[in-house]
Amino acid sequence: MMEGKFIPVGKVDGNTTQLKVKGLKNKGNYKFRVKAVNKEGESDPLANDQYVLIKDPWDEPGKPGRPVITDVDADQISLEWDPPMKDGGAPIEEYLIEMRDPNSREWVQVATSKTPNATVKGLKEGQEYQFRVKAKNKAGPGQPSEPSEKTICKPKFVPAWLDHGALKNLTVKAGQAAKWNVKIGGEPAPEVKWFKNQKQLEMTGALQIDTKKNEHTILCIPSAVRADRGAYSLTVKNSSGEDKEEANLTVLDKPTKPRGPLEVTDVFEDSCNLNWKAPEDDGGEPIEYYEVEKLDTDTGRWVPCAKVKDCNASITGLKKGQAYQFRVKAVNKEGQSEPLVTENAISAKNPWTEPDAPGAPDIVDWDKDRADLTWEPPANDGGAPIEGYIIEKKSKHDRDWKECAKVGPQCEGTVHGLKEGEEYQFRIKAVNKGGPSAPSDPSRKMIAKSRFLKPHIDRESMKTVTIKVGQNVELSVPVSGEPPPKKEWTFNDKPVNDQKIKITNEDYKTNFSLRGATRAHAGKYLLTATNDSGTDSHHIEVIVLGKPSAPKGPLDVTDVFEDHCTLDWKPPEDDGGMPIDYYEIEKLDTASGRWVPCGRADTTHATVNNLQPGHSYQFRVRAVNKEGESDPLTTDKEILAKNPFEVPDKMDKPDIVDWDKDHVDLEWKTPNDGGAPIEEFIIEKRDSNGRWVEALTVPAGTTKATVGNLRQGEEYQFRIMAKNKGGRGEPSDPSASVIAKSRHLAPHIHREDIEDTVVKVGAAVKFNVNIDGEPPPRVTWSFNGGPLNNVQIDDVDYLTKFLISKAVRKQTGAYTITATNDSGTDTVTIQLKVKGRPSKPKGPLEVSDVFEDRATLDWKPPEDDGGEPIEYYEVERMDPKDGIWVPAGRTADTNFVVDGLQKGHNYQFRVKAVNSEGKSDPLETEDSTTAKNPFERPDKPGTPEATDWDSDHVDLKWDPPASDGGAPIEEYQIEKRTKYGRWEPAITVDGNTNAATVPDLTAGEEYEFRVVAVNKGGPSDPSDASKPIIAKPRNLAPSIGALSDLKVRAGQMITFETKVEGEPEPEITWYNPNGSEIRHGGRVKLENENYHTKLQIRASERENSGVYTVKAKNSNGEDTVSVKVTVVDKPTPPQGPLNVSDVHADHCTLDWKPPEDDGGLPIEAYAIEKYDTATGTWVPAGKVSGNETKAVVEGLIPGHEYKFRVSAVNPEGTSDPLETIGKTVAKEPWDPPGKSGKPDIVDWDKDHVGLKWTPPTDDGGAPVEEYIIEVKENR
């Protein structure tokens, strides 16, 4: 048998001999013992002999059936299971739902349920879960059920979504693949649709769509062409929502060919201009340039001749008289377009020639930067008016002629911008439309200069010159003016006349030379230039630097004393051309006989120190500048170094008459002045360091002073001496010692030693407070205006000590210290705060508003908050069944709603106040409280039925609940749910009605409805769901959605798709342009379902063009819509035959008939090609407008054999060609005539001859137009 230990389980009154023991473990084996207790102690125990098995009269229930998953959402899973086969002899109280922890794999309880079904909430989306169930009765929980199937938590209804970041604008080159791979999702799996330019796309050989549900959708164009460019959009949609995104596809390709016609203008013998229009499609890239080529009809080869940015070009380098054709290609980064070719060839020739050369120019006027010219016009203008003249110049140093001006048709002009002083010649060219003529003969030579010009002296050449004595000055000054000016130099207003100065003058320059300058040459030199146009003058200053002259005397000696004297003199007459830097002073002691330096002075006054008393001295002074020292100025006689008086006598020691903490007042007697008035008294002080330092200087005439700035508490002595012109006298004897302190001082409590204080209960409080005052103040303490309790106070002079060993809450308050002496009083009050836990809240703890799951508590704040604010109240509850207090919540108020109570359980409650120092003792309820409602929830209402509906609302009615739960029904809450959606509130109506209209429904959506009854006990369970109903009109005439006319290229798919409204759903029929009904099959795909119609005709042909009709019909009416389809293609070949007529050696004429089918688009042009059997290649021969069926082909080579062909061109392309049947030789339709008869001379004279001949026998097939007569001289 297992042994345990005895533990106390209870006490009873001495008169009671039985006890109900609680808290025993079911199916546990126990022994019990009892002890009697009196005041003297406990008795020996009485114990039972055998263990007693403690068990209920019932067992745990059996295990429930395996739970089945009935519903799944993003954060919850619903379960249901079968009750256990055995209830263990007691009713099943509840079921415990457990979930396997995905991390630890342990089973944890997550919910309870009174019924064999439950919904577990708060789950994580995407996590896998497994559940099991235990049944519980009075005996406790039974064995767990078998685990449910593993289930992933995912939304039941998720709005359709797509990865917007994957659908971005895309740029590819023609022939490359364009591909989007977009992640998609939603519950249920969404419907996926791709659109281009708002038209839905279908899979074709050129476009592939691959969609995998809830994973991705891929749109791929394996080989993109320019027609694939556009705005693509992706739509994903399910019953829960819709998502869209759009992106642009740009396909880059070569541009289409430039638009014609290719016009040739301004044709000359070596050049012409071309003009055309930009291509309709630039290929998605900017046109970088146009490549222009020319076809030499002699060689039959196309060669490049220009690259241009704009739609025009100037072509040069043509051969005079040669026939040319041109073509232009547009070029972008992707390559070259097809060429645009000129329709006809052109011949390179000018419409006019250049004029003859003009006459040689004559120079009629000029200046330093210009020349005015005149000339005679050319004798021949070349057949076109003279438009202007080109003036050319050539300077003396130029090798080539340079264009310098252009003027109009007048025969005069001015050339500007000439360089002054340069020699020039000029010539003229005449210009007409044919170009510039040959140049004229050159003009005479000329120098660019002014004809009349006021003199001007170059200032830059006459800046101030600074030299030293003996140096030279060389000046070369340009002087302009016309005619050349006269030059004159002056010095100090007089003509320059000095052997050291040489002046030479030239036409436009003057030269000045000064050799070996002296100080006399310093000054201003004026240059004056004069001619008929005026005068100019400018001066130059010449500075000649040297040593100064000697200072001017006399050298006066004054204020002679035994160790110093004063000197005075005047500045030198000549400072050497620069400032005097200083004066050098020397002295001569007659005892030594040597001159020695004794100082420098900046002015003409100086004091000489360090003389030897009783010695005789002489002095001298030199002026010094940067060039050196002057000669000296010397004193006339010697002086003797001696004083004129003595120092004062020694003074008596000073008397101390008063003091304070920072000063001492002294008095003294005046001594003998030594023969000169006393100027001042010098007071010295000595502190504990033992050194005498000067403390104060007092002017003569007073015999008392205050020495300040003393250090408080320091001991001092003082002495004094008098001073006159002879110097300081001997110091007095020291005064008596004195300490620097106050004699009378009001009390002052040091505030820094005592301050407001906060401590915790049990902590010590200590202050050591310094107090100033003379005499030492008396100190008293008080608490809140009264005496102190449990506080220790110790007082000594200038200090008081305050001590609380262990602070308690009642010592919180104001403490006042007061210091008093004869000079006054000082008082300081501080606050002491002793903080601790609050007292328990004030009762009673009242319980109100009790329901099955909650109750409200109320109480009052504690009487003592512990010195700190109450932060919150901690509320606890205890179910007496288990006897454990558990937290119920926190609140800052004095009331609290306790949630989470179990219906029918008894509870006790308690509250603690909490501040920063801790928790108070608890306030408890006096009695227990049972968790139960004062009323019940109502039963669920009857199933709602639809009584009427339309596209935006449904009318419902239902039966009230069988029981209102003991409280009136306050309202009904109607909920709605779409086919794949969740239940959501729809409308609330008053509890007195059993019908409602649910508004704001989405047309075409399928709905279910249910009703919840609400009373004071809360909402009932929802009613059963109504039958599904679609929000739509009950009766509606058909209406077909809009359709747009369609133009497609041959081979592309024809697609029409639109909605068809109507109730009941209409019957839809499509009709061909010939009126026959269209049926599904072959190239035709026709779908009519769910209010939607879609018609597709694959691989369209020209025969599919026409007007198509769709008709919708139901019992309420019908609707018809027609739409036009145009299928375009390149045209068929022109109709023959291709006739050749009017054949000549260099051209012929072609004519043909238009094609039978223009491809659905206007014929823009006919392209003509020729085939020269000599070269064996087809080359372009021209183009004509689509309105013409006749053309002249030029540029044929005489005698060559040709074939021709013509193709029709529309915007979709070029037809197959129509070709001539035979070959054509390029030759004239006639031959040269035969030989004429021999001419006979029938008459003659000295200057003429008369002739006669017979006509040729063969005129070559054309009338003879003229005869050419040739002559030959015999010598």
PDB file of C-alpha atoms in Angstrom, residues 571-684:
ATOM      1  CA  PRO A 571      62.167 115.855 -39.158  1.00  0.00           C
ATOM      2  CA  PRO A 572      64.730 115.969 -42.016  1.00  0.00           C
ATOM      3  CA  GLU A 573      64.083 118.363 -44.892  1.00  0.00           C
ATOM      4  CA  ASP A 574      64.274 115.430 -47.407  1.00  0.00           C
ATOM      5  CA  ASP A 575      62.761 112.060 -46.461  1.00  0.00           C
ATOM      6  CA  GLY A 576      64.498 110.367 -49.443  1.00  0.00           C
ATOM      7  CA  GLY A 577      61.254 109.923 -51.370  1.00  0.00           C
ATOM      8  CA  MET A 578      59.678 107.515 -48.886  1.00  0.00           C
ATOM      9  CA  PRO A 579      58.384 107.649 -45.314  1.00  0.00           C
ATOM     10  CA  ILE A 580      60.798 107.819 -42.358  1.00  0.00           C
ATOM     11  CA  ASP A 581      60.570 104.356 -40.750  1.00  0.00           C
ATOM     12  CA  TYR A 582      62.096 105.421 -37.396  1.00  0.00           C
ATOM     13  CA  TYR A 583      64.845 107.477 -35.718  1.00  0.00           C
ATOM     14  CA  GLU A 584      67.995 105.753 -34.403  1.00  0.00           C
ATOM     15  CA  ILE A 585      69.205 107.327 -31.047  1.00  0.00           C
ATOM     16  CA  GLU A 586      72.752 106.955 -29.653  1.00  0.00           C
ATOM     17  CA  LYS A 587      74.403 108.198 -26.455  1.00  0.00           C
ATOM     18  CA  LEU A 588      78.050 108.953 -25.602  1.00  0.00           C
ATOM     19  CA  ASP A 589      79.182 108.450 -21.959  1.00  0.00           C
ATOM     20  CA  THR A 590      82.176 110.760 -21.635  1.00  0.00           C
ATOM     21  CA  ALA A 591      83.649 108.248 -19.177  1.00  0.00           C
ATOM     22  CA  SER A 592      83.912 105.604 -21.946  1.00  0.00           C
ATOM     23  CA  GLY A 593      84.169 107.843 -25.034  1.00  0.00           C
ATOM     24  CA  ARG A 594      82.032 105.405 -27.157  1.00  0.00           C
ATOM     25  CA  TRP A 595      78.761 106.012 -29.020  1.00  0.00           C
ATOM     26  CA  VAL A 596      76.253 103.212 -28.202  1.00  0.00           C
ATOM     27  CA  PRO A 597      72.618 102.714 -29.302  1.00  0.00           C
ATOM     28  CA  CYS A 598      70.095 103.682 -26.616  1.00  0.00           C
ATOM     29  CA  GLY A 599      66.764 103.399 -28.422  1.00  0.00           C
ATOM     30  CA  ARG A 600      64.516 104.009 -31.443  1.00  0.00           C
ATOM     31  CA  ALA A 601      61.613 106.442 -31.840  1.00  0.00           C
ATOM     32  CA  ASP A 602      58.734 106.682 -34.305  1.00  0.00           C
ATOM     33  CA  THR A 603      58.297 110.425 -33.594  1.00  0.00           C
ATOM     34  CA  THR A 604      60.641 113.375 -33.012  1.00  0.00           C
ATOM     35  CA  HIS A 605      60.424 112.908 -29.236  1.00  0.00           C
ATOM     36  CA  ALA A 606      62.066 110.234 -27.090  1.00  0.00           C
ATOM     37  CA  THR A 607      62.954 109.348 -23.495  1.00  0.00           C
ATOM     38  CA  VAL A 608      66.419 107.867 -22.922  1.00  0.00           C
ATOM     39  CA  ASN A 609      66.508 105.493 -19.908  1.00  0.00           C
ATOM     40  CA  ASN A 610      69.244 103.556 -18.059  1.00  0.00           C
ATOM     41  CA  LEU A 611      71.547 106.525 -17.495  1.00  0.00           C
ATOM     42  CA  GLN A 612      74.203 106.163 -14.796  1.00  0.00           C
ATOM     43  CA  PRO A 613      73.643 108.674 -11.959  1.00  0.00           C
ATOM     44  CA  GLY A 614      76.409 111.315 -11.940  1.00  0.00           C
ATOM     45  CA  HIS A 615      77.705 110.512 -15.465  1.00  0.00           C
ATOM     46  CA  SER A 616      77.991 113.118 -18.269  1.00  0.00           C
ATOM     47  CA  TYR A 617      76.363 112.351 -21.665  1.00  0.00           C
ATOM     48  CA  GLN A 618      76.046 113.558 -25.294  1.00  0.00           C
ATOM     49  CA  PHE A 619      73.313 112.337 -27.707  1.00  0.00           C
ATOM     50  CA  ARG A 620      72.844 112.061 -31.504  1.00  0.00           C
ATOM     51  CA  VAL A 621      69.860 111.066 -33.790  1.00  0.00           C
ATOM     52  CA  ARG A 622      69.700 109.574 -37.358  1.00  0.00           C
ATOM     53  CA  ALA A 623      66.601 109.392 -39.630  1.00  0.00           C
ATOM     54  CA  VAL A 624      66.101 105.921 -41.203  1.00  0.00           C
ATOM     55  CA  ASN A 625      64.018 104.922 -44.280  1.00  0.00           C
ATOM     56  CA  LYS A 626      64.080 101.767 -46.400  1.00  0.00           C
ATOM     57  CA  GLU A 627      67.095 103.120 -48.341  1.00  0.00           C
ATOM     58  CA  GLY A 628      69.258 103.574 -45.239  1.00  0.00           C
ATOM     59  CA  GLU A 629      70.328 105.993 -42.443  1.00  0.00           C
ATOM     60  CA  SER A 630      70.846 109.742 -42.692  1.00  0.00           C
ATOM     61  CA  ASP A 631      73.802 111.645 -41.314  1.00  0.00           C
ATOM     62  CA  PRO A 632      73.425 112.235 -37.504  1.00  0.00           C
ATOM     63  CA  LEU A 633      72.117 115.326 -35.629  1.00  0.00           C
ATOM     64  CA  THR A 634      74.233 115.749 -32.401  1.00  0.00           C
ATOM     65  CA  THR A 635      73.654 117.707 -29.115  1.00  0.00           C
ATOM     66  CA  ASP A 636      75.711 120.912 -28.699  1.00  0.00           C
ATOM     67  CA  LYS A 637      76.857 120.175 -25.093  1.00  0.00           C
ATOM     68  CA  GLU A 638      77.070 117.513 -22.398  1.00  0.00           C
ATOM     69  CA  ILE A 639      74.412 116.945 -19.643  1.00  0.00           C
ATOM     70  CA  LEU A 640      74.839 115.523 -16.100  1.00  0.00           C
ATOM     71  CA  ALA A 641      72.525 112.655 -14.991  1.00  0.00           C
ATOM     72  CA  LYS A 642      71.101 113.665 -11.626  1.00  0.00           C
ATOM     73  CA  ASN A 643      67.693 114.118  -9.891  1.00  0.00           C
ATOM     74  CA  PRO A 644      66.287 117.526  -8.910  1.00  0.00           C
ATOM     75  CA  PHE A 645      64.686 116.084  -5.675  1.00  0.00           C
ATOM     76  CA  GLU A 646      64.532 113.009  -3.058  1.00  0.00           C
ATOM     77  CA  VAL A 647      61.939 110.247  -2.277  1.00  0.00           C
ATOM     78  CA  PRO A 648      59.509 110.759   0.710  1.00  0.00           C
ATOM     79  CA  ASP A 649      60.348 109.522   4.279  1.00  0.00           C
ATOM     80  CA  LYS A 650      59.197 106.171   5.771  1.00  0.00           C
ATOM     81  CA  MET A 651      55.585 106.308   7.084  1.00  0.00           C
ATOM     82  CA  ASP A 652      54.141 105.154  10.438  1.00  0.00           C
ATOM     83  CA  LYS A 653      52.240 101.822  10.337  1.00  0.00           C
ATOM     84  CA  PRO A 654      48.551 102.155   9.352  1.00  0.00           C
ATOM     85  CA  ASP A 655      45.675 101.733  11.878  1.00  0.00           C
ATOM     86  CA  ILE A 656      42.729  99.256  11.323  1.00  0.00           C
ATOM     87  CA  VAL A 657      39.541 101.168  12.110  1.00  0.00           C
ATOM     88  CA  ASP A 658      36.852  98.754  10.734  1.00  0.00           C
ATOM     89  CA  TRP A 659      36.400  95.435   8.791  1.00  0.00           C
ATOM     90  CA  ASP A 660      33.910  93.046   7.194  1.00  0.00           C
ATOM     91  CA  LYS A 661      34.051  89.683   5.389  1.00  0.00           C
ATOM     92  CA  ASP A 662      35.531  91.227   2.243  1.00  0.00           C
ATOM     93  CA  HIS A 663      37.230  94.530   3.235  1.00  0.00           C
ATOM     94  CA  VAL A 664      39.277  96.447   5.895  1.00  0.00           C
ATOM     95  CA  ASP A 665      39.242 100.219   6.593  1.00  0.00           C
ATOM     96  CA  LEU A 666      42.714 101.827   7.248  1.00  0.00           C
ATOM     97  CA  GLU A 667      43.961 105.256   8.451  1.00  0.00           C
ATOM     98  CA  TRP A 668      47.532 106.735   8.500  1.00  0.00           C
ATOM     99  CA  LYS A 669      49.625 109.940   8.971  1.00  0.00           C
ATOM    100  CA  THR A 670      51.335 111.879   6.118  1.00  0.00           C
ATOM    101  CA  PRO A 671      55.236 111.684   6.073  1.00  0.00           C
ATOM    102  CA  ASN A 672      57.903 114.239   4.976  1.00  0.00           C
ATOM    103  CA  ASP A 673      57.551 114.699   1.139  1.00  0.00           C
ATOM    104  CA  GLY A 674      61.368 114.679   0.312  1.00  0.00           C
ATOM    105  CA  GLY A 675      61.309 118.043  -1.493  1.00  0.00           C
ATOM    106  CA  ALA A 676      58.593 117.172  -4.025  1.00  0.00           C
ATOM    107  CA  PRO A 677      54.843 116.931  -3.508  1.00  0.00           C
ATOM    108  CA  ILE A 678      53.507 113.469  -2.584  1.00  0.00           C
ATOM    109  CA  GLU A 679      51.630 112.136  -5.593  1.00  0.00           C
ATOM    110  CA  GLU A 680      50.034 108.982  -4.102  1.00  0.00           C
ATOM    111  CA  PHE A 681      50.106 106.373  -1.320  1.00  0.00           C
ATOM    112  CA  ILE A 682      50.693 102.692  -2.108  1.00  0.00           C
ATOM    113  CA  ILE A 683      49.052 100.163   0.261  1.00  0.00           C
ATOM    114  CA  GLU A 684      50.331  96.564   0.337  1.00  0.00           C
TER     115      GLU A 684
END
